[in-house]
C-alpha cells in the first residue's frame, strides 16, 4: 500500500484497508529510510487511517481544496503499485461525487470493524492509472497540492481499466483531524434518510419520478427527535443547498 506525509512531524494519511488487522506497520520513504509507524486511528466508514512515525523535518504535501477542483482538470496519482517503487501517473478528473458502494461492501464483509456510522462515499473519479498498491497514495493537482487519497478502482480484472477513485481531501481532512485529536471520528447526526447514492436514479424511477427533476437530496424519512425533526424537515423534502453549496446528488450531501 501507499501513504501520504501530511506534516513534517511524521503524520501520514492512508487507507484503512491498507493497515486493517496489521500487527505491525512499517513505513518506507522514497529514499529507503524505514520507520516503525504507530496507528493513531482509523475510520472504516470513509476508509481513512492516520499513522505517525518518529521523525522531524520530513518532506510533506500541502493540502489543497478538493471542492474547487474541476472536471477535466489535470491530476497526478502518486503511489507504490505492484511493488514497483514510487510511481507517478497522469490523467484528468473525470467525475466528482461518485459513489460505487465499495466501502459498504467491505463493511458488510467485515462487520467486526464497522463503525455505527454508515459508509460515506463521494469519490473523485480519475483516469490517472491507479492499480493495486496505489491505495492510500496521493492525488495531486498541477500546483502539487493534495486533493485526494487514492482508494479504489473499478475493474473486471482487478487491474487498471480507466477508472480510479480518491477520497476528497476536504472529507479526509475532517477525518484526519479527528483521528489526530481524539483517536476516533466525531460525527453529528442530522437524522434524515435518503436513497443510496448508487441507486438513487432507480429509486426515483420506481417511485414514478423523473430523476432530472430532483435538484438536490430527496428525503425519504426523518428520525423522530433528531435535529432534522426539530428543524421541521419532512419526508419528501428536497435539500438543495448546504450553506452556499448547491447539491445535486446524495453522494455530495454525504
Short mmCIF file of C-alpha atoms in Angstrom, two decimals:
data_model
loop_
_atom_site.label_atom_id
_atom_site.label_comp_id
_atom_site.label_asym_id
_atom_site.label_seq_id
_atom_site.Cartn_x
_atom_site.Cartn_y
_atom_site.Cartn_z
CA UNK A 1 0.00 0.00 0.00
CA UNK A 2 0.86 3.68 -0.14
CA UNK A 3 0.58 6.71 2.12
CA UNK A 4 0.92 10.49 2.17
CA UNK A 5 3.09 12.54 4.50
CA UNK A 6 0.88 15.46 5.51
CA UNK A 7 3.19 17.16 8.01
CA UNK A 8 6.95 17.45 8.66
CA UNK A 9 6.42 15.81 12.08
CA UNK A 10 5.62 12.45 10.51
CA UNK A 11 1.82 12.29 10.29
CA UNK A 12 0.78 10.03 7.42
CA UNK A 13 -2.62 9.59 5.78
CA UNK A 14 -3.50 6.26 4.19
CA UNK A 15 -6.47 3.97 3.63
CA UNK A 16 -7.96 1.94 6.43
CA UNK A 17 -7.94 -1.18 4.25
CA UNK A 18 -4.16 -0.81 3.81
CA UNK A 19 -3.44 -1.22 7.53
CA UNK A 20 -6.54 -3.06 8.74
CA UNK A 21 -5.75 -6.01 11.04
CA UNK A 22 -1.99 -5.33 10.82
CA UNK A 23 0.03 -6.32 13.87
CA UNK A 24 2.93 -4.08 12.83
CA UNK A 25 3.21 -1.24 10.31
CA UNK A 26 6.43 -0.19 8.59
CA UNK A 27 6.76 2.97 6.51
CA UNK A 28 9.47 3.11 3.84
CA UNK A 29 10.20 6.51 2.27
CA UNK A 30 11.32 7.11 -1.31
CA UNK A 31 14.94 7.46 -0.05
CA UNK A 32 14.69 3.98 1.55
CA UNK A 33 14.56 5.21 5.13
CA UNK A 34 12.31 2.88 7.12
CA UNK A 35 10.29 3.69 10.24
CA UNK A 36 8.01 1.74 12.51
CA UNK A 37 4.63 3.51 12.43
CA UNK A 38 2.05 3.99 15.16
CA UNK A 39 -1.62 3.74 14.20
CA UNK A 40 -3.32 6.80 15.71
CA UNK A 41 -6.78 5.97 14.45
CA UNK A 42 -8.83 4.50 11.64
CA UNK A 43 -12.26 5.13 10.14
CA UNK A 44 -13.76 2.25 8.15
CA UNK A 45 -16.75 4.39 7.15
CA UNK A 46 -14.53 6.56 4.92
CA UNK A 47 -11.62 4.10 4.54
CA UNK A 48 -9.17 6.61 6.05
CA UNK A 49 -6.44 5.96 8.65
CA UNK A 50 -3.80 8.13 10.32
CA UNK A 51 -0.26 6.94 11.12
CA UNK A 52 2.64 8.59 12.91
CA UNK A 53 6.38 7.98 12.60
CA UNK A 54 9.00 9.45 14.91
CA UNK A 55 10.95 11.82 12.66
CA UNK A 56 11.34 15.55 12.04
CA UNK A 57 11.68 17.81 9.01
CA UNK A 58 10.14 15.25 6.64
CA UNK A 59 9.01 16.33 3.17
CA UNK A 60 5.23 16.65 3.04
CA UNK A 61 2.48 17.65 0.65
CA UNK A 62 0.32 20.73 1.18
CA UNK A 63 -3.43 20.20 1.36
CA UNK A 64 -5.49 21.69 -1.43
CA UNK A 65 -9.23 22.34 -1.68
CA UNK A 66 -10.99 19.46 -3.39
CA UNK A 67 -14.25 21.45 -3.59
CA UNK A 68 -12.51 23.79 -6.03
CA UNK A 69 -11.28 21.00 -8.30
CA UNK A 70 -12.93 20.83 -11.72
CA UNK A 71 -13.95 18.02 -14.03
CA UNK A 72 -11.35 17.92 -16.82
CA UNK A 73 -8.60 19.27 -14.56
CA UNK A 74 -5.23 17.53 -14.85
CA UNK A 75 -4.09 15.50 -11.83
CA UNK A 76 -1.24 13.17 -10.85
CA UNK A 77 -1.59 9.93 -8.89
CA UNK A 78 1.44 9.00 -6.77
CA UNK A 79 1.92 5.63 -5.14
CA UNK A 80 3.59 2.25 -4.99
CA UNK A 81 1.70 -0.05 -7.40
CA UNK A 82 2.68 -3.69 -7.78
CA UNK A 83 5.78 -3.12 -5.57
CA UNK A 84 7.31 -1.15 -8.45
CA UNK A 85 8.62 1.59 -6.14
CA UNK A 86 7.41 5.17 -6.34
CA UNK A 87 5.32 5.71 -9.48
CA UNK A 88 3.54 8.77 -10.87
CA UNK A 89 0.70 8.61 -13.41
CA UNK A 90 -1.18 11.46 -15.06
CA UNK A 91 -4.79 11.95 -16.02
CA UNK A 92 -7.79 14.17 -15.50
CA UNK A 93 -10.64 14.37 -13.03
CA UNK A 94 -13.38 12.59 -14.93
CA UNK A 95 -16.18 12.96 -12.35
CA UNK A 96 -16.86 14.11 -8.79
CA UNK A 97 -19.22 12.93 -6.06
CA UNK A 98 -19.04 9.30 -7.19
CA UNK A 99 -20.49 6.52 -5.01
CA UNK A 100 -19.62 2.97 -6.08
CA UNK A 101 -20.60 1.02 -2.96
CA UNK A 102 -17.14 -0.39 -2.32
CA UNK A 103 -16.84 0.83 1.29
CA UNK A 104 -20.30 -0.51 2.09
CA UNK A 105 -19.31 -3.92 0.73
CA UNK A 106 -16.12 -4.00 2.80
CA UNK A 107 -18.02 -3.10 5.97
CA UNK A 108 -20.61 -5.83 5.39
CA UNK A 109 -17.87 -8.39 4.76
CA UNK A 110 -16.09 -7.42 7.98
CA UNK A 111 -18.82 -6.27 10.39
CA UNK A 112 -16.48 -6.53 13.38
CA UNK A 113 -14.58 -3.49 12.08
CA UNK A 114 -17.63 -1.45 11.13
CA UNK A 115 -18.48 1.75 12.97
CA UNK A 116 -22.05 2.73 13.82
CA UNK A 117 -21.89 5.31 11.02
CA UNK A 118 -22.76 4.21 7.51
CA UNK A 119 -20.25 4.19 4.71
CA UNK A 120 -19.53 7.63 3.25
CA UNK A 121 -18.54 7.79 -0.41
CA UNK A 122 -18.19 10.92 -2.52
CA UNK A 123 -15.16 9.96 -4.59
CA UNK A 124 -13.18 11.98 -7.07
CA UNK A 125 -13.04 9.83 -10.22
CA UNK A 126 -9.88 9.99 -12.31
CA UNK A 127 -8.44 8.27 -15.36
CA UNK A 128 -4.89 8.55 -13.98
CA UNK A 129 -3.73 4.94 -13.72
CA UNK A 130 -4.38 3.52 -10.23
CA UNK A 131 -3.53 -0.12 -9.54
CA UNK A 132 -3.27 -2.45 -6.52
CA UNK A 133 -0.66 -0.88 -4.23
CA UNK A 134 -1.75 2.69 -5.03
CA UNK A 135 -4.27 2.61 -2.18
CA UNK A 136 -3.55 5.37 0.31
CA UNK A 137 -1.42 7.36 -2.12
CA UNK A 138 -1.76 10.97 -3.20
CA UNK A 139 -3.90 12.51 -5.90
CA UNK A 140 -2.44 15.97 -6.51
CA UNK A 141 -3.33 18.88 -8.75
CA UNK A 142 -0.98 20.79 -11.02
CA UNK A 143 0.02 23.04 -8.10
CA UNK A 144 1.32 19.99 -6.25
CA UNK A 145 -1.49 20.21 -3.69
CA UNK A 146 -3.14 17.12 -2.26
CA UNK A 147 -6.77 16.91 -3.38
CA UNK A 148 -7.48 13.22 -2.71
CA UNK A 149 -6.40 9.92 -1.19
CA UNK A 150 -6.41 7.21 -3.87
CA UNK A 151 -8.67 4.43 -2.63
CA UNK A 152 -10.28 2.18 -5.23
CA UNK A 153 -10.52 1.10 -8.85
CA UNK A 154 -13.44 -0.06 -10.97
CA UNK A 155 -12.26 -3.07 -12.92
CA UNK A 156 -13.44 -6.50 -14.03
CA UNK A 157 -9.86 -7.80 -13.87
CA UNK A 158 -8.59 -6.21 -10.65
CA UNK A 159 -6.17 -4.01 -12.59
CA UNK A 160 -6.43 -0.54 -14.10
CA UNK A 161 -9.30 -0.23 -16.57
CA UNK A 162 -9.67 3.53 -16.85
CA UNK A 163 -11.42 4.42 -13.60
CA UNK A 164 -9.83 5.19 -10.26
CA UNK A 165 -11.38 6.77 -7.18
CA UNK A 166 -9.99 9.01 -4.45
CA UNK A 167 -11.43 10.26 -1.16
CA UNK A 168 -11.62 14.08 -1.50
CA UNK A 169 -9.12 15.81 0.77
CA UNK A 170 -11.79 18.09 2.24
CA UNK A 171 -13.56 14.99 3.57
CA UNK A 172 -10.31 13.28 4.57
CA UNK A 173 -9.06 16.36 6.45
CA UNK A 174 -12.01 16.30 8.88
CA UNK A 175 -11.44 12.60 9.50
CA UNK A 176 -7.67 13.01 9.95
CA UNK A 177 -8.08 15.99 12.30
CA UNK A 178 -10.47 13.99 14.50
CA UNK A 179 -8.21 10.92 14.49
CA UNK A 180 -5.25 13.08 15.48
CA UNK A 181 -7.11 14.83 18.32
CA UNK A 182 -9.45 12.12 19.60
CA UNK A 183 -8.33 8.80 18.10
CA UNK A 184 -11.80 8.39 16.59
CA UNK A 185 -14.16 10.40 14.40
CA UNK A 186 -16.78 12.68 15.96
CA UNK A 187 -19.89 12.82 13.82
CA UNK A 188 -23.10 14.76 14.14
CA UNK A 189 -26.33 13.00 13.19
CA UNK A 190 -28.81 15.01 11.14
CA UNK A 191 -31.46 12.30 11.28
CA UNK A 192 -32.57 12.04 7.65
CA UNK A 193 -32.80 9.06 5.32
CA UNK A 194 -32.29 9.32 1.58
CA UNK A 195 -31.79 6.90 -1.33
CA UNK A 196 -28.42 5.19 -1.58
CA UNK A 197 -26.24 7.24 -3.95
CA UNK A 198 -25.53 4.18 -6.09
CA UNK A 199 -29.23 3.52 -6.80
CA UNK A 200 -30.99 6.86 -6.35
CA UNK A 201 -31.91 7.20 -10.04
CA UNK A 202 -33.51 3.75 -9.96
CA UNK A 203 -35.36 4.71 -6.77
CA UNK A 204 -36.85 7.82 -8.38
CA UNK A 205 -37.91 5.84 -11.44
CA UNK A 206 -39.57 3.18 -9.25
CA UNK A 207 -41.47 5.96 -7.47
CA UNK A 208 -42.63 7.36 -10.81
CA UNK A 209 -40.40 10.45 -10.58
CA UNK A 210 -38.11 11.85 -13.26
CA UNK A 211 -34.56 11.94 -11.76
CA UNK A 212 -33.79 15.11 -13.73
CA UNK A 213 -36.46 17.00 -11.76
CA UNK A 214 -34.83 16.25 -8.38
CA UNK A 215 -32.38 19.12 -7.88
CA UNK A 216 -30.91 18.14 -4.53
CA UNK A 217 -31.23 15.40 -1.91
CA UNK A 218 -34.66 13.75 -1.66
CA UNK A 219 -35.61 12.94 1.95
CA UNK A 220 -37.31 9.56 2.36
CA UNK A 221 -37.55 9.55 6.15
CA UNK A 222 -36.96 11.56 9.32
CA UNK A 223 -35.68 10.14 12.61
CA UNK A 224 -38.04 11.14 15.40
CA UNK A 225 -36.48 13.56 17.88
CA UNK A 226 -33.48 14.22 15.64
CA UNK A 227 -32.08 17.61 14.64
CA UNK A 228 -33.86 17.29 11.29
CA UNK A 229 -37.15 16.57 13.06
CA UNK A 230 -36.75 19.58 15.36
CA UNK A 231 -35.83 21.77 12.36
CA UNK A 232 -39.11 20.84 10.67
CA UNK A 233 -37.80 18.73 7.81
CA UNK A 234 -40.35 16.26 6.43
CA UNK A 235 -40.40 13.19 4.22
CA UNK A 236 -40.49 14.31 0.59
CA UNK A 237 -38.49 17.50 1.22
CA UNK A 238 -35.52 18.20 -1.03
CA UNK A 239 -32.34 19.66 0.46
CA UNK A 240 -30.93 21.87 -2.29
CA UNK A 241 -28.02 23.61 -0.56
CA UNK A 242 -25.70 23.29 2.41
CA UNK A 243 -24.61 26.82 3.23
CA UNK A 244 -23.99 28.22 -0.25
CA UNK A 245 -23.02 24.91 -1.90
CA UNK A 246 -25.52 23.59 -4.47
CA UNK A 247 -26.32 19.88 -4.11
CA UNK A 248 -27.30 17.64 -7.00
CA UNK A 249 -26.91 14.14 -5.55
CA UNK A 250 -26.95 12.39 -2.19
CA UNK A 251 -23.27 11.47 -2.67
CA UNK A 252 -22.40 15.17 -2.49
CA UNK A 253 -24.58 15.51 0.62
CA UNK A 254 -22.78 12.62 2.36
#
